[in-house]
XYZ file of C-alpha atoms in Angstrom:
557
model
C -27.418 -18.508 -19.885
C -29.695 -21.228 -21.302
C -28.559 -24.090 -23.536
C -31.095 -22.937 -26.110
C -29.127 -19.698 -26.604
C -26.145 -21.674 -27.875
C -28.080 -22.833 -30.909
C -29.056 -19.249 -31.724
C -25.406 -18.264 -32.303
C -24.359 -19.445 -35.766
C -20.681 -18.620 -35.202
C -20.458 -21.418 -32.605
C -21.174 -24.116 -35.207
C -23.238 -26.263 -32.817
C -25.717 -28.913 -34.009
C -28.123 -30.544 -31.574
C -27.924 -34.373 -31.628
C -30.226 -35.081 -28.683
C -31.884 -33.623 -25.607
C -34.251 -31.119 -27.171
C -36.497 -31.270 -24.090
C -33.607 -30.187 -21.848
C -32.603 -26.983 -23.648
C -33.868 -24.746 -20.832
C -31.070 -25.942 -18.564
C -28.834 -23.175 -17.194
C -25.165 -23.097 -18.166
C -22.959 -21.793 -15.341
C -19.556 -22.499 -16.871
C -17.573 -24.315 -19.529
C -14.842 -26.983 -19.425
C -12.745 -28.709 -22.081
C -11.557 -32.250 -21.280
C -10.375 -35.514 -22.823
C -9.962 -37.294 -19.476
C -11.794 -40.584 -19.026
C -12.951 -39.346 -15.598
C -13.033 -35.521 -15.293
C -15.360 -35.526 -12.267
C -12.869 -33.965 -9.839
C -12.753 -30.851 -12.056
C -16.541 -30.456 -12.351
C -18.775 -28.509 -9.979
C -22.101 -28.746 -11.882
C -23.796 -26.686 -14.556
C -20.932 -26.832 -17.068
C -21.024 -27.226 -20.821
C -18.373 -29.919 -21.329
C -16.358 -29.766 -24.574
C -14.481 -32.896 -25.653
C -12.447 -34.033 -28.644
C -13.297 -37.710 -27.820
C -9.664 -38.725 -27.216
C -10.902 -40.659 -24.140
C -12.962 -43.030 -26.366
C -11.242 -46.283 -27.307
C -14.325 -48.411 -28.045
C -18.109 -48.148 -27.932
C -18.288 -49.290 -24.311
C -16.461 -46.155 -23.094
C -19.319 -43.813 -24.004
C -21.802 -45.050 -21.376
C -19.248 -44.775 -18.532
C -18.157 -41.299 -19.604
C -21.705 -39.963 -19.878
C -22.725 -41.378 -16.474
C -19.777 -39.575 -14.862
C -20.922 -36.291 -16.401
C -24.516 -36.802 -15.308
C -23.486 -37.626 -11.727
C -21.428 -34.402 -11.687
C -24.502 -32.414 -12.747
C -23.180 -30.980 -16.013
C -25.617 -29.103 -18.238
C -24.655 -30.613 -21.612
C -21.928 -32.283 -23.672
C -20.476 -30.918 -26.931
C -18.337 -33.324 -28.993
C -15.942 -32.199 -31.676
C -16.010 -33.692 -35.168
C -12.378 -32.880 -36.010
C -10.914 -36.132 -34.592
C -13.396 -38.895 -35.589
C -15.564 -37.138 -38.136
C -19.199 -37.697 -37.166
C -20.016 -38.130 -33.490
C -20.227 -41.910 -32.775
C -23.712 -43.388 -32.466
C -22.839 -45.068 -29.156
C -22.234 -41.647 -27.601
C -25.521 -40.318 -29.001
C -27.397 -43.322 -27.514
C -25.629 -42.996 -24.132
C -26.593 -39.322 -23.882
C -30.184 -40.123 -24.863
C -30.486 -42.875 -22.211
C -29.122 -40.534 -19.518
C -31.085 -37.459 -20.669
C -27.898 -35.452 -21.282
C -28.162 -32.894 -24.122
C -25.539 -33.528 -26.812
C -24.158 -31.094 -29.398
C -21.833 -31.715 -32.324
C -19.110 -29.102 -32.901
C -18.143 -28.522 -36.527
C -14.464 -29.185 -37.234
C -13.991 -25.563 -38.367
C -14.894 -24.164 -34.924
C -12.268 -24.014 -32.188
C -13.247 -24.962 -28.656
C -11.699 -21.653 -27.552
C -14.359 -19.769 -29.532
C -17.162 -21.568 -27.698
C -15.428 -21.154 -24.346
C -14.961 -17.406 -24.822
C -18.601 -16.950 -25.819
C -19.979 -18.924 -22.864
C -17.689 -17.232 -20.353
C -18.630 -13.784 -21.656
C -22.346 -14.515 -21.485
C -22.249 -16.194 -18.086
C -20.021 -13.504 -16.645
C -22.275 -10.762 -17.947
C -25.341 -12.366 -16.395
C -23.552 -12.894 -13.088
C -22.367 -9.307 -13.150
C -25.927 -8.133 -13.615
C -27.097 -10.234 -10.668
C -24.176 -9.085 -8.557
C -24.779 -5.454 -9.486
C -28.246 -5.758 -7.969
C -26.718 -7.237 -4.816
C -24.150 -4.425 -4.643
C -26.840 -1.789 -5.077
C -28.994 -3.347 -2.355
C -25.957 -3.660 -0.085
C -25.058 -0.019 -0.652
C -28.545 1.095 0.326
C -28.357 -1.039 3.459
C -24.993 0.428 4.434
C -26.161 3.963 3.770
C -29.032 3.531 6.197
C -27.041 1.645 8.827
C -24.443 -1.040 9.507
C -26.701 -3.933 8.454
C -24.797 -4.498 5.210
C -21.775 -5.945 6.977
C -19.005 -3.830 5.480
C -17.040 -4.062 2.234
C -15.790 -7.577 3.003
C -19.212 -8.966 2.094
C -19.189 -7.514 -1.411
C -15.551 -8.536 -1.911
C -16.637 -12.072 -1.013
C -19.336 -11.835 -3.680
C -16.780 -10.690 -6.251
C -14.726 -13.751 -5.399
C -17.535 -16.308 -5.353
C -19.608 -15.041 -8.297
C -17.029 -13.497 -10.639
C -13.843 -15.267 -9.523
C -12.244 -11.876 -8.817
C -9.750 -11.539 -5.981
C -10.023 -8.022 -4.594
C -8.704 -5.959 -1.685
C -9.237 -2.461 -0.284
C -5.997 -0.631 0.510
C -5.186 2.649 2.204
C -3.048 5.236 0.350
C -0.017 3.949 2.260
C -0.707 0.337 1.248
C -2.268 -0.919 4.503
C -4.795 -3.716 3.969
C -8.240 -2.477 5.002
C -10.510 -5.228 3.653
C -10.254 -8.400 1.629
C -12.431 -11.261 0.533
C -12.352 -14.310 2.771
C -12.576 -16.397 -0.415
C -9.447 -14.883 -2.011
C -6.977 -16.938 -0.016
C -3.942 -15.472 1.772
C -3.728 -11.724 2.228
C -1.556 -9.718 -0.122
C 2.072 -9.444 1.052
C 2.978 -6.040 2.462
C 5.492 -5.303 -0.303
C 2.846 -5.948 -2.983
C 0.392 -3.672 -1.166
C 2.999 -0.900 -1.029
C 3.741 -1.203 -4.753
C 0.045 -1.121 -5.658
C -0.490 1.953 -3.477
C 2.515 3.684 -5.048
C 1.211 2.992 -8.568
C -2.243 4.252 -7.600
C -0.869 7.504 -6.165
C 1.502 8.074 -9.089
C -1.331 7.524 -11.591
C -3.628 9.861 -9.672
C -0.987 12.598 -9.717
C -0.638 12.371 -13.500
C -4.398 12.656 -13.956
C -4.840 9.238 -15.575
C -8.368 7.865 -15.396
C -8.903 4.674 -13.463
C -8.723 1.796 -13.437
C -4.930 1.850 -13.405
C -3.142 -1.388 -14.269
C 0.105 -2.772 -12.873
C 1.810 -6.099 -13.588
C 3.965 -7.565 -10.826
C 5.683 -10.765 -11.880
C 3.080 -12.695 -13.834
C 0.071 -11.109 -12.105
C -1.818 -8.055 -13.371
C -3.769 -5.863 -10.962
C -6.382 -3.236 -11.807
C -6.665 -0.338 -9.364
C -9.905 1.590 -8.855
C -9.883 4.840 -6.820
C -12.206 4.929 -3.815
C -13.134 8.518 -3.035
C -15.165 9.882 -0.180
C -18.770 10.251 -1.300
C -18.624 13.887 -0.263
C -15.584 14.644 -2.409
C -16.008 13.956 -6.087
C -13.133 14.621 -8.499
C -15.167 17.379 -10.076
C -15.817 19.010 -6.716
C -12.157 19.046 -5.714
C -10.195 22.065 -6.834
C -6.944 20.150 -7.015
C -6.075 16.431 -6.911
C -3.416 17.219 -4.310
C -6.137 18.001 -1.777
C -7.186 14.331 -1.566
C -4.509 12.209 -3.242
C -2.842 11.195 0.042
C -6.086 10.265 1.773
C -8.163 8.303 -0.787
C -8.452 4.510 -0.567
C -8.180 2.162 -3.552
C -9.759 -1.118 -4.666
C -7.160 -3.547 -6.065
C -8.493 -6.359 -8.276
C -6.344 -9.248 -9.458
C -7.337 -8.997 -13.122
C -6.606 -6.983 -16.246
C -9.582 -4.640 -16.675
C -8.277 -3.341 -20.005
C -10.662 -5.490 -22.048
C -13.598 -5.586 -19.653
C -17.069 -4.715 -20.993
C -18.726 -1.561 -19.720
C -21.137 -3.589 -17.586
C -18.337 -5.059 -15.494
C -16.525 -1.729 -15.173
C -19.792 -0.170 -13.995
C -20.156 -2.945 -11.439
C -16.720 -2.274 -9.981
C -17.467 1.443 -9.855
C -20.543 0.536 -7.831
C -18.342 -1.443 -5.465
C -16.068 1.569 -4.974
C -19.105 3.706 -4.151
C -20.115 1.131 -1.570
C -16.651 1.190 -0.023
C -16.731 4.984 0.059
C -19.731 4.713 2.392
C -17.546 2.705 4.766
C -14.820 5.315 4.407
C -17.242 8.094 5.365
C -18.425 6.067 8.354
C -14.834 5.591 9.494
C -14.231 9.340 9.269
C -17.401 10.024 11.237
C -16.277 7.601 13.949
C -13.068 9.577 14.321
C -14.917 12.840 14.915
C -14.924 12.396 18.702
C -11.205 11.692 18.842
C -10.454 14.655 16.600
C -12.557 16.952 18.759
C -10.789 15.773 21.919
C -7.420 16.500 20.331
C -8.554 19.951 19.248
C -9.804 20.816 22.736
C -6.619 19.640 24.466
C -4.342 21.428 22.023
C -6.276 24.685 22.320
C -5.819 24.530 26.098
C -2.102 23.799 25.716
C -1.459 26.572 23.195
C -3.429 29.210 25.106
C -1.480 28.544 28.315
C -4.317 26.999 30.293
C -3.615 25.780 33.825
C -2.152 22.242 34.029
C -5.106 21.150 36.162
C -7.532 22.105 33.378
C -5.461 20.274 30.775
C -5.182 17.225 33.048
C -8.971 17.140 33.438
C -9.413 17.162 29.675
C -6.840 14.374 29.299
C -8.754 12.268 31.814
C -11.787 12.622 29.535
C -9.752 11.662 26.474
C -7.996 8.617 27.939
C -11.063 6.315 28.265
C -12.121 7.153 24.685
C -8.696 6.361 23.252
C -7.803 3.513 25.584
C -10.971 1.786 26.809
C -10.490 0.007 30.095
C -7.321 1.838 31.048
C -7.324 2.538 34.786
C -4.936 5.481 34.938
C -4.053 8.326 32.605
C -1.306 7.222 30.211
C 1.881 8.847 29.149
C 1.575 10.914 25.976
C 3.612 11.597 22.878
C 3.003 14.369 20.375
C 3.556 13.947 16.635
C 3.440 16.943 14.297
C 3.089 16.573 10.518
C 2.955 18.977 7.602
C 2.071 18.379 3.976
C 3.399 21.177 1.803
C 3.129 21.718 -1.937
C 5.214 23.941 -4.178
C 3.547 27.298 -4.649
C 1.980 27.248 -1.188
C -1.574 27.808 -2.479
C -3.051 24.589 -1.091
C -3.653 24.052 2.624
C -2.374 20.613 3.565
C -3.740 20.375 7.105
C -6.761 18.173 6.352
C -4.702 15.773 4.235
C -1.959 15.781 6.890
C -4.598 14.881 9.476
C -5.880 11.873 7.495
C -2.343 10.855 6.633
C -1.134 11.064 10.229
C -4.094 8.988 11.413
C -3.103 6.370 8.837
C 0.650 6.431 9.527
C 0.179 6.039 13.288
C -1.925 2.896 12.895
C -0.158 -0.330 13.776
C 1.109 -1.554 10.344
C 0.093 -5.126 11.237
C -3.528 -4.184 11.891
C -6.215 -4.608 9.249
C -9.740 -3.384 8.745
C -11.335 0.042 8.488
C -12.122 0.094 12.233
C -8.768 -0.726 13.811
C -9.396 0.822 17.259
C -6.750 3.425 16.533
C -5.714 4.992 19.811
C -4.838 8.424 18.557
C -6.446 11.835 18.375
C -5.418 14.181 15.561
C -6.293 17.845 15.102
C -5.251 20.176 12.297
C -4.838 23.881 11.658
C -3.660 25.314 8.355
C -0.907 23.091 6.992
C -0.143 21.398 10.322
C -1.631 18.259 11.886
C -0.955 17.394 15.516
C -1.506 13.953 17.060
C -1.860 13.098 20.727
C -0.721 9.498 21.087
C -1.426 7.817 24.447
C 1.025 5.189 25.659
C -0.631 2.780 28.102
C 2.702 1.579 29.477
C 6.015 3.266 28.750
C 8.973 0.915 29.042
C 12.572 1.948 29.407
C 15.231 1.044 26.868
C 18.748 -0.108 27.748
C 20.139 3.395 27.340
C 17.640 4.824 29.821
C 15.405 6.449 27.214
C 11.703 5.717 27.193
C 10.249 3.621 24.390
C 7.366 4.782 22.229
C 6.981 6.010 18.668
C 10.362 6.204 16.939
C 10.728 8.757 14.164
C 13.250 6.723 12.186
C 10.844 3.786 11.752
C 7.573 5.733 11.564
C 7.775 6.254 7.796
C 9.784 3.179 6.876
C 6.948 1.108 5.388
C 5.086 4.017 3.756
C 7.922 6.065 2.267
C 7.670 4.748 -1.311
C 3.876 5.127 -1.715
C 3.969 8.623 -0.230
C 6.847 9.689 -2.463
C 4.810 8.572 -5.503
C 1.836 10.647 -4.365
C 3.974 13.688 -3.636
C 5.561 13.441 -7.090
C 8.069 16.292 -7.525
C 6.129 19.138 -5.931
C 5.160 17.981 -2.432
C 6.742 17.139 0.914
C 5.689 15.327 4.079
C 7.675 16.117 7.240
C 7.074 14.754 10.734
C 8.437 15.454 14.180
C 8.057 13.217 17.248
C 8.339 14.283 20.885
C 9.517 12.298 23.867
C 6.886 10.759 26.132
C 5.591 13.043 28.866
C 4.115 11.973 32.184
C 1.667 14.770 32.945
C -0.270 17.726 31.603
C 2.572 20.051 32.648
C 4.860 18.429 30.093
C 2.441 18.523 27.174
C 3.266 22.073 26.075
C 6.966 21.232 25.998
C 6.223 18.038 24.064
C 4.327 20.034 21.442
C 7.196 22.472 20.984
C 9.658 19.574 20.909
C 7.681 17.810 18.167
C 7.424 21.024 16.152
C 11.153 21.630 16.474
C 11.909 18.050 15.438
C 9.695 18.537 12.395
C 11.699 21.643 11.434
C 14.873 19.521 11.691
C 13.243 16.983 9.326
C 12.212 19.795 6.958
C 15.832 20.930 6.689
C 16.817 17.538 5.268
C 16.683 16.528 1.605
C 13.948 14.205 0.425
C 10.204 14.190 -0.070
C 9.357 12.192 3.086
C 11.355 12.985 6.243
C 10.954 12.525 10.001
C 12.983 13.482 13.059
C 12.643 12.508 16.703
C 13.324 14.043 20.091
C 16.562 12.049 20.409
C 18.125 14.229 17.726
C 17.421 17.450 19.605
C 20.183 16.703 22.114
C 22.834 16.330 19.405
C 24.853 18.452 17.017
C 22.430 17.106 14.382
C 19.946 19.694 15.656
C 22.297 22.584 14.848
C 23.610 21.596 11.439
C 20.402 22.003 9.387
C 20.027 25.605 10.534
C 23.498 26.782 9.540
C 23.051 29.231 6.618
C 24.197 27.825 3.299
C 26.852 30.514 2.722
C 28.326 29.916 6.191
C 28.236 26.170 5.641
C 30.064 26.441 2.296
C 32.708 28.840 3.615
C 33.413 26.721 6.705
C 33.757 23.424 4.852
C 35.756 24.978 2.007
C 38.292 26.507 4.387
C 38.968 23.170 6.112
C 38.400 20.560 3.428
C 39.226 22.141 0.048
C 43.034 21.975 0.631
C 42.694 18.258 1.363
C 40.463 17.611 -1.641
C 42.862 19.439 -3.948
C 45.785 17.428 -2.598
C 43.870 14.141 -3.010
C 42.982 15.088 -6.580
C 46.632 15.742 -7.484
C 48.330 12.941 -5.512
C 45.602 10.331 -4.859
C 46.660 10.488 -1.219
C 43.204 9.664 0.284
C 43.532 12.308 2.976
C 39.757 12.830 3.290
C 39.000 9.090 3.894
C 41.921 8.995 6.322
C 40.556 11.975 8.245
C 37.073 10.415 8.430
C 38.460 7.115 9.729
C 40.771 8.843 12.237
C 37.893 10.797 13.772
C 35.596 7.766 13.712
C 38.237 5.832 15.694
C 38.374 8.639 18.289
C 41.980 9.441 17.359
C 43.291 5.937 18.061
C 46.335 5.365 15.862
C 46.238 1.578 16.198
C 42.519 1.120 15.480
C 42.578 3.565 12.585
C 45.641 1.940 10.992
C 43.982 -1.474 11.302
C 40.766 -0.211 9.735
C 42.626 1.354 6.791
C 45.053 -1.568 6.448
C 47.993 0.825 6.851
C 51.222 0.787 8.822
C 51.025 3.196 11.761
C 53.901 5.227 10.325
C 51.996 5.673 7.046
C 48.970 6.845 9.013
C 51.119 9.322 10.995
C 52.498 10.698 7.718
C 48.998 11.262 6.306
C 47.720 12.931 9.488
C 50.812 15.148 9.509
C 50.090 16.159 5.920
C 46.459 17.004 6.894
C 47.703 19.223 9.731
C 50.275 20.904 7.479
C 47.755 21.693 4.736
C 45.110 23.055 7.133
C 47.270 24.568 9.881
C 45.289 22.540 12.417
C 46.353 20.124 15.178
C 44.414 16.876 15.368
C 45.570 16.288 18.926
C 43.424 19.273 20.024
C 39.721 18.640 20.772
C 38.660 21.949 19.178
C 40.312 21.106 15.862
C 38.923 17.578 15.893
C 35.444 19.008 16.434
C 35.845 21.496 13.554
C 36.898 18.739 11.183
C 34.023 16.537 12.382
C 31.442 19.272 11.735
C 32.966 20.170 8.375
C 32.680 16.558 7.217
C 29.062 16.382 8.425
C 28.108 19.584 6.598
C 29.937 18.780 3.375
């Protein structure tokens, strides 16, 4: 804005005392100070507001004005509340140094002037930046010359002082301004993603706002340019795959112009999102071809040939074909009228990315296909190490969802589920069919568990854990009631703690000494309790069969 515009606003109560020839200067900011030397806080182009507390005698005015001029400020506005009229020595100093000087009426607060200048300057910057964003979007649409969303986020930081980040639906950092300082901590990203997904599920219009500590964030949905909210039949079809733009600011009182600007930024980012999806087309097609060969019983040699084609695409520079793991995922909604395969595909591609990686192009070494409600990932392992227990390392089901569980649960709300199954690593094409069935079976084990977000791995398929979820509910209840109800009734009447004693006894492998030590009991007291358990249930805890029955009953209860 120009200095001249300040005089056209009566509510500001400004009176020009000198510098009429300089009123076309541009104001780029505003600062209030009573320091004798405020130069370290000035960057040039400011309207400086002062209450004159720095002035002790007439000689101070010349020194103060020279400091402002050297810093390149646009003008000085002096308040009349402290000294009455602005001192003549200050008027003369400003005149000698060609610095425009305004008097501020005592009835006008500096905050009023500051708010007006900031609003005007910000609006003009937003208009300039909007043109940049529009030009950048056109460049990105026609090719990669625009440089990605980081460039526009840098502009938001430098021109509008807005710190902004692009996050995936699971809270992974995709892009951020280089001028915004340190990246957002992972726990903050996860909370922002969870709020975004929860708000989307309730149908609230963006931007959504969330305050964490003393900081408020505004969250803007970033949707694929080919999938508008109006074109989607149901928000559940895209809620787990849309990105978001997180801005460190409260957008609740923003003018329409700034909101429109941020919407333009989200459209720009959606172009990058579409490009990322297009780049994954080759990997998706490779996965689809391999899986079709596996499921139709093709010869191992044919599958191996296809894997040799896939390996260089997924792992550039790898000399030999890697080991492979298979991960199966399903996204299911209550009612069953929405196919979740496409969302499961996008979600699985996101979940399998290294959580420490950033950027929209993270060289993800996975290939994911989908059919119906199921997504299947082929994950190459360039070098499979062996753990201490002899098992081969790779993707572990129990940690796969650890960092994304809360955001996903928010997006699933109370009517959706995500279940995953992970196979062991296989060494050749012959083992791929078995790995697929293993991953599917592990996913069914995960689906039998409570919770909205569950995963199971191949390690659990060699344990009793595999069997328990598939025991019919009526059989489960009858079995546990027959063994445990007599003990529960006795504990209720006598506070004898037979159930905790039984759990500890089995956990200590039937060792009287270790169990007594754990429970802080005398061995004779422990023997009495175990005898009471055997009497009430007509079982013998020295027999392996009875120990196993009790163990399973406790697990199923």
